[in-house]
Amino acid sequence: MEYLLFLPLIWLIICASGILPLVLLRFSDFSPVASPVPIFEKAIGVIDPNWIEANGFQGKCAIEPLGIPMAIFTNFDETIALAVYFAADQRVVDLVSKFPGEISITTSTTIDGPLLPSPRGIMYQGFPGHDVQDLLRIHQDAIELLKQSLKTEPLQHDDIPTAMQKFTSGQLGYLLCRPWKILALPYRYALVRRARKELTLQQQAHKGIINLEALARQSQDS
């Protein structure tokens, strides 16, 4: 029974471990690297460059926050950002689009997006193991759903590194103002992120995870 006394300590350690990467990212350097070619070469080593070109993507910039090499591409109208990065020797692909009202949708090969509670309007779709072609199709379906629901068009990506740093700072500020949400990290790690695995945005709306009507009001109030 005395071991139960250590459970609160273990819980707090997990919470601290969960928020530490966000704290480090908040103070990390998101500036584009001076020599992006090696990072882009590493990215196209795992994604067919012919597919990148055929789908209208082109290289935008390369960054290394926390030493993590990240190649960023945008599509022809710059409404979809494609980020390819390598963390703990694993390749991760993110597709990101944003809408008025601080609304964004990220479609990723990792399910860790929902681990940290985010401000309303920040949405994730996690599809581990899917190739980039499937990921793009799922992301485009989400864009169409949001266009219809919000009655607006996606915004263009301009200064992506600055936007990423601003997003990180905003999420950290959101959590520090709501410390009880930090205490929920072990629960979110064990259950929430897996419960949302391979759920499209439409399925999340059907399950009540997101509220499209509230998002439409948020977009219109911006």
Tab-separated table of C-alpha atoms in Angstrom:
chain	number	residue	atom	x	y	z
A	1	MET	CA	0.000	0.000	0.000
A	2	GLU	CA	2.889	2.389	0.670
A	3	TYR	CA	3.643	2.325	-3.048
A	4	LEU	CA	0.371	4.154	-3.643
A	5	LEU	CA	1.950	7.181	-2.003
A	6	PHE	CA	4.244	7.475	-5.017
A	7	LEU	CA	1.378	7.638	-7.533
A	8	PRO	CA	0.868	11.432	-7.238
A	9	LEU	CA	4.614	11.949	-7.727
A	10	ILE	CA	4.638	9.697	-10.804
A	11	TRP	CA	1.600	11.553	-12.156
A	12	LEU	CA	3.373	14.909	-11.743
A	13	ILE	CA	6.526	13.589	-13.423
A	14	ILE	CA	4.467	12.494	-16.433
A	15	CYS	CA	2.811	15.928	-16.558
A	16	ALA	CA	6.183	17.670	-16.432
A	17	SER	CA	7.565	15.383	-19.148
A	18	GLY	CA	4.552	16.121	-21.332
A	19	ILE	CA	4.848	19.892	-21.193
A	20	LEU	CA	8.668	20.115	-21.224
A	21	PRO	CA	9.032	19.796	-25.037
A	22	LEU	CA	6.550	22.653	-25.500
A	23	VAL	CA	8.519	24.828	-23.054
A	24	LEU	CA	11.760	24.061	-24.894
A	25	LEU	CA	10.140	24.789	-28.259
A	26	ARG	CA	8.872	28.114	-26.941
A	27	PHE	CA	12.459	29.271	-26.547
A	28	SER	CA	13.873	27.429	-29.539
A	29	ASP	CA	15.155	29.020	-32.751
A	30	PHE	CA	12.678	28.732	-35.640
A	31	SER	CA	14.781	30.817	-38.029
A	32	PRO	CA	15.295	29.303	-41.499
A	33	VAL	CA	18.663	27.569	-41.712
A	34	ALA	CA	21.372	29.029	-43.913
A	35	SER	CA	21.968	25.700	-45.715
A	36	PRO	CA	18.582	24.048	-46.294
A	37	VAL	CA	19.662	21.633	-49.042
A	38	PRO	CA	20.675	18.689	-46.759
A	39	ILE	CA	17.350	18.899	-44.907
A	40	PHE	CA	15.368	18.961	-48.154
A	41	GLU	CA	17.427	16.065	-49.504
A	42	LYS	CA	16.572	14.068	-46.390
A	43	ALA	CA	12.870	14.904	-46.859
A	44	ILE	CA	12.725	13.872	-50.516
A	45	GLY	CA	14.552	10.720	-49.523
A	46	VAL	CA	11.328	9.538	-47.875
A	47	ILE	CA	8.774	11.325	-50.092
A	48	ASP	CA	8.934	10.899	-53.857
A	49	PRO	CA	10.033	14.242	-55.335
A	50	ASN	CA	7.912	13.481	-58.403
A	51	TRP	CA	4.859	13.257	-56.141
A	52	ILE	CA	5.774	16.571	-54.508
A	53	GLU	CA	6.012	18.277	-57.892
A	54	ALA	CA	2.929	16.563	-59.343
A	55	ASN	CA	0.804	17.774	-56.428
A	56	GLY	CA	1.944	21.367	-56.780
A	57	PHE	CA	4.237	21.541	-53.736
A	58	GLN	CA	7.500	23.414	-53.697
A	59	GLY	CA	10.167	23.981	-51.075
A	60	LYS	CA	9.478	26.930	-48.784
A	61	CYS	CA	12.129	26.807	-46.066
A	62	ALA	CA	13.986	24.510	-43.682
A	63	ILE	CA	14.256	24.946	-39.920
A	64	GLU	CA	15.822	23.080	-36.979
A	65	PRO	CA	13.969	23.822	-33.734
A	66	LEU	CA	15.552	21.806	-30.914
A	67	GLY	CA	17.919	20.406	-33.523
A	68	ILE	CA	15.051	18.622	-35.312
A	69	PRO	CA	15.508	18.977	-39.105
A	70	MET	CA	12.244	20.062	-40.713
A	71	ALA	CA	11.640	20.670	-44.411
A	72	ILE	CA	8.590	22.781	-45.221
A	73	PHE	CA	6.788	22.832	-48.555
A	74	THR	CA	3.666	24.702	-49.657
A	75	ASN	CA	1.194	23.936	-52.425
A	76	PHE	CA	0.712	26.217	-55.425
A	77	ASP	CA	-1.696	28.636	-53.677
A	78	GLU	CA	0.115	28.325	-50.329
A	79	THR	CA	-2.993	27.196	-48.441
A	80	ILE	CA	-1.462	23.843	-47.421
A	81	ALA	CA	1.887	23.567	-45.671
A	82	LEU	CA	3.622	20.200	-45.836
A	83	ALA	CA	6.194	19.644	-43.081
A	84	VAL	CA	8.514	16.648	-43.084
A	85	TYR	CA	10.649	16.178	-39.990
A	86	PHE	CA	12.587	13.534	-38.158
A	87	ALA	CA	12.191	13.064	-34.414
A	88	ALA	CA	13.752	10.147	-32.531
A	89	ASP	CA	14.707	8.618	-35.907
A	90	GLN	CA	11.072	8.573	-36.978
A	91	ARG	CA	9.752	10.397	-40.004
A	92	VAL	CA	6.700	12.542	-39.343
A	93	VAL	CA	4.584	14.239	-42.000
A	94	ASP	CA	2.203	17.087	-41.156
A	95	LEU	CA	-0.227	18.846	-43.480
A	96	VAL	CA	-1.504	22.144	-42.079
A	97	SER	CA	-4.168	24.606	-43.238
A	98	LYS	CA	-5.535	27.605	-41.394
A	99	PHE	CA	-8.768	29.596	-41.489
A	100	PRO	CA	-9.925	32.966	-40.142
A	101	GLY	CA	-10.490	33.110	-36.387
A	102	GLU	CA	-7.281	31.289	-35.351
A	103	ILE	CA	-8.711	28.039	-36.714
A	104	SER	CA	-6.383	25.391	-38.098
A	105	ILE	CA	-6.421	21.746	-39.101
A	106	THR	CA	-3.354	19.485	-38.981
A	107	THR	CA	-3.366	16.052	-40.599
A	108	SER	CA	-0.414	13.997	-39.430
A	109	THR	CA	1.241	10.614	-39.371
A	110	THR	CA	1.539	10.913	-35.579
A	111	ILE	CA	-1.295	10.638	-33.079
A	112	ASP	CA	0.456	12.874	-30.542
A	113	GLY	CA	-1.213	16.087	-31.741
A	114	PRO	CA	-4.171	15.853	-29.312
A	115	LEU	CA	-1.832	15.076	-26.380
A	116	LEU	CA	-1.592	18.732	-25.349
A	117	PRO	CA	-4.895	20.576	-24.855
A	118	SER	CA	-5.161	23.401	-27.382
A	119	PRO	CA	-7.220	26.577	-27.704
A	120	ARG	CA	-10.573	26.140	-29.406
A	121	GLY	CA	-10.205	25.938	-33.149
A	122	ILE	CA	-6.971	23.920	-33.188
A	123	MET	CA	-7.844	20.532	-34.686
A	124	TYR	CA	-5.894	17.386	-35.479
A	125	GLN	CA	-6.292	14.239	-37.527
A	126	GLY	CA	-3.792	11.455	-36.806
A	127	PHE	CA	-3.256	8.642	-39.308
A	128	PRO	CA	-0.069	6.732	-38.423
A	129	GLY	CA	1.352	4.531	-41.137
A	130	HIS	CA	-0.537	6.234	-43.973
A	131	ASP	CA	1.418	7.394	-46.985
A	132	VAL	CA	1.493	11.040	-47.967
A	133	GLN	CA	-1.004	10.540	-50.824
A	134	ASP	CA	-3.676	9.239	-48.421
A	135	LEU	CA	-2.772	11.946	-45.931
A	136	LEU	CA	-3.292	14.670	-48.545
A	137	ARG	CA	-6.661	13.255	-49.587
A	138	ILE	CA	-7.856	13.137	-45.962
A	139	HIS	CA	-6.597	16.677	-45.409
A	140	GLN	CA	-8.325	17.985	-48.524
A	141	ASP	CA	-11.595	16.401	-47.359
A	142	ALA	CA	-11.205	18.262	-44.055
A	143	ILE	CA	-10.584	21.534	-45.900
A	144	GLU	CA	-13.754	21.075	-47.930
A	145	LEU	CA	-15.762	20.342	-44.778
A	146	LEU	CA	-14.443	23.492	-43.096
A	147	LYS	CA	-15.034	25.618	-46.194
A	148	GLN	CA	-18.671	24.532	-46.230
A	149	SER	CA	-19.171	24.822	-42.471
A	150	LEU	CA	-17.313	28.098	-41.941
A	151	LYS	CA	-18.387	29.582	-45.283
A	152	THR	CA	-14.895	30.910	-45.844
A	153	GLU	CA	-11.697	30.005	-47.636
A	154	PRO	CA	-8.395	28.811	-46.139
A	155	LEU	CA	-5.767	31.456	-45.539
A	156	GLN	CA	-2.395	31.577	-47.218
A	157	HIS	CA	0.737	30.614	-45.332
A	158	ASP	CA	3.232	33.446	-45.349
A	159	ASP	CA	6.005	33.420	-42.732
A	160	ILE	CA	5.687	29.822	-41.572
A	161	PRO	CA	8.576	29.743	-39.043
A	162	THR	CA	7.221	32.836	-37.275
A	163	ALA	CA	3.698	31.389	-37.327
A	164	MET	CA	4.967	28.140	-35.775
A	165	GLN	CA	6.771	30.007	-33.025
A	166	LYS	CA	3.669	32.098	-32.359
A	167	PHE	CA	1.525	28.961	-32.232
A	168	THR	CA	3.905	27.316	-29.732
A	169	SER	CA	3.904	30.414	-27.543
A	170	GLY	CA	0.104	30.629	-27.680
A	171	GLN	CA	-0.384	26.995	-26.731
A	172	LEU	CA	2.033	27.278	-23.812
A	173	GLY	CA	0.298	30.441	-22.588
A	174	TYR	CA	-3.058	28.682	-22.898
A	175	LEU	CA	-1.862	25.816	-20.687
A	176	LEU	CA	-0.118	27.984	-18.109
A	177	CYS	CA	-3.356	29.918	-17.623
A	178	ARG	CA	-5.182	26.607	-17.117
A	179	PRO	CA	-2.827	24.444	-15.025
A	180	TRP	CA	-5.558	21.896	-14.364
A	181	LYS	CA	-5.329	20.949	-18.047
A	182	ILE	CA	-1.645	20.134	-17.572
A	183	LEU	CA	-2.636	17.684	-14.842
A	184	ALA	CA	-4.778	15.855	-17.411
A	185	LEU	CA	-1.782	14.964	-19.592
A	186	PRO	CA	-1.360	11.353	-18.344
A	187	TYR	CA	-5.052	10.718	-19.087
A	188	ARG	CA	-4.746	12.308	-22.521
A	189	TYR	CA	-1.616	10.304	-23.283
A	190	ALA	CA	-3.197	7.007	-22.273
A	191	LEU	CA	-6.673	7.478	-23.721
A	192	VAL	CA	-7.506	10.649	-25.640
A	193	ARG	CA	-4.881	10.534	-28.369
A	194	ARG	CA	-5.611	6.873	-29.096
A	195	ALA	CA	-9.369	7.424	-29.032
A	196	ARG	CA	-8.929	10.006	-31.814
A	197	LYS	CA	-6.613	7.831	-33.887
A	198	GLU	CA	-7.721	7.652	-37.547
A	199	LEU	CA	-10.811	9.786	-36.977
A	200	THR	CA	-11.533	12.180	-39.823
A	201	LEU	CA	-12.766	15.668	-39.053
A	202	GLN	CA	-16.273	14.663	-40.075
A	203	GLN	CA	-16.169	11.691	-37.686
A	204	GLN	CA	-14.902	13.952	-34.909
A	205	ALA	CA	-17.831	16.291	-35.518
A	206	HIS	CA	-20.242	13.351	-35.420
A	207	LYS	CA	-18.775	12.211	-32.079
A	208	GLY	CA	-18.982	15.718	-30.627
A	209	ILE	CA	-15.198	16.132	-30.358
A	210	ILE	CA	-15.463	19.317	-32.408
A	211	ASN	CA	-18.416	21.669	-32.816
A	212	LEU	CA	-18.676	22.999	-36.356
A	213	GLU	CA	-21.351	25.558	-35.433
A	214	ALA	CA	-19.135	27.026	-32.698
A	215	LEU	CA	-16.213	27.106	-35.130
A	216	ALA	CA	-18.347	28.968	-37.667
A	217	ARG	CA	-19.179	31.623	-35.042
A	218	GLN	CA	-15.509	31.840	-34.064
A	219	SER	CA	-14.532	32.356	-37.696
A	220	GLN	CA	-17.193	35.031	-38.278
A	221	ASP	CA	-16.246	36.933	-35.112
A	222	SER	CA	-12.643	37.313	-36.194
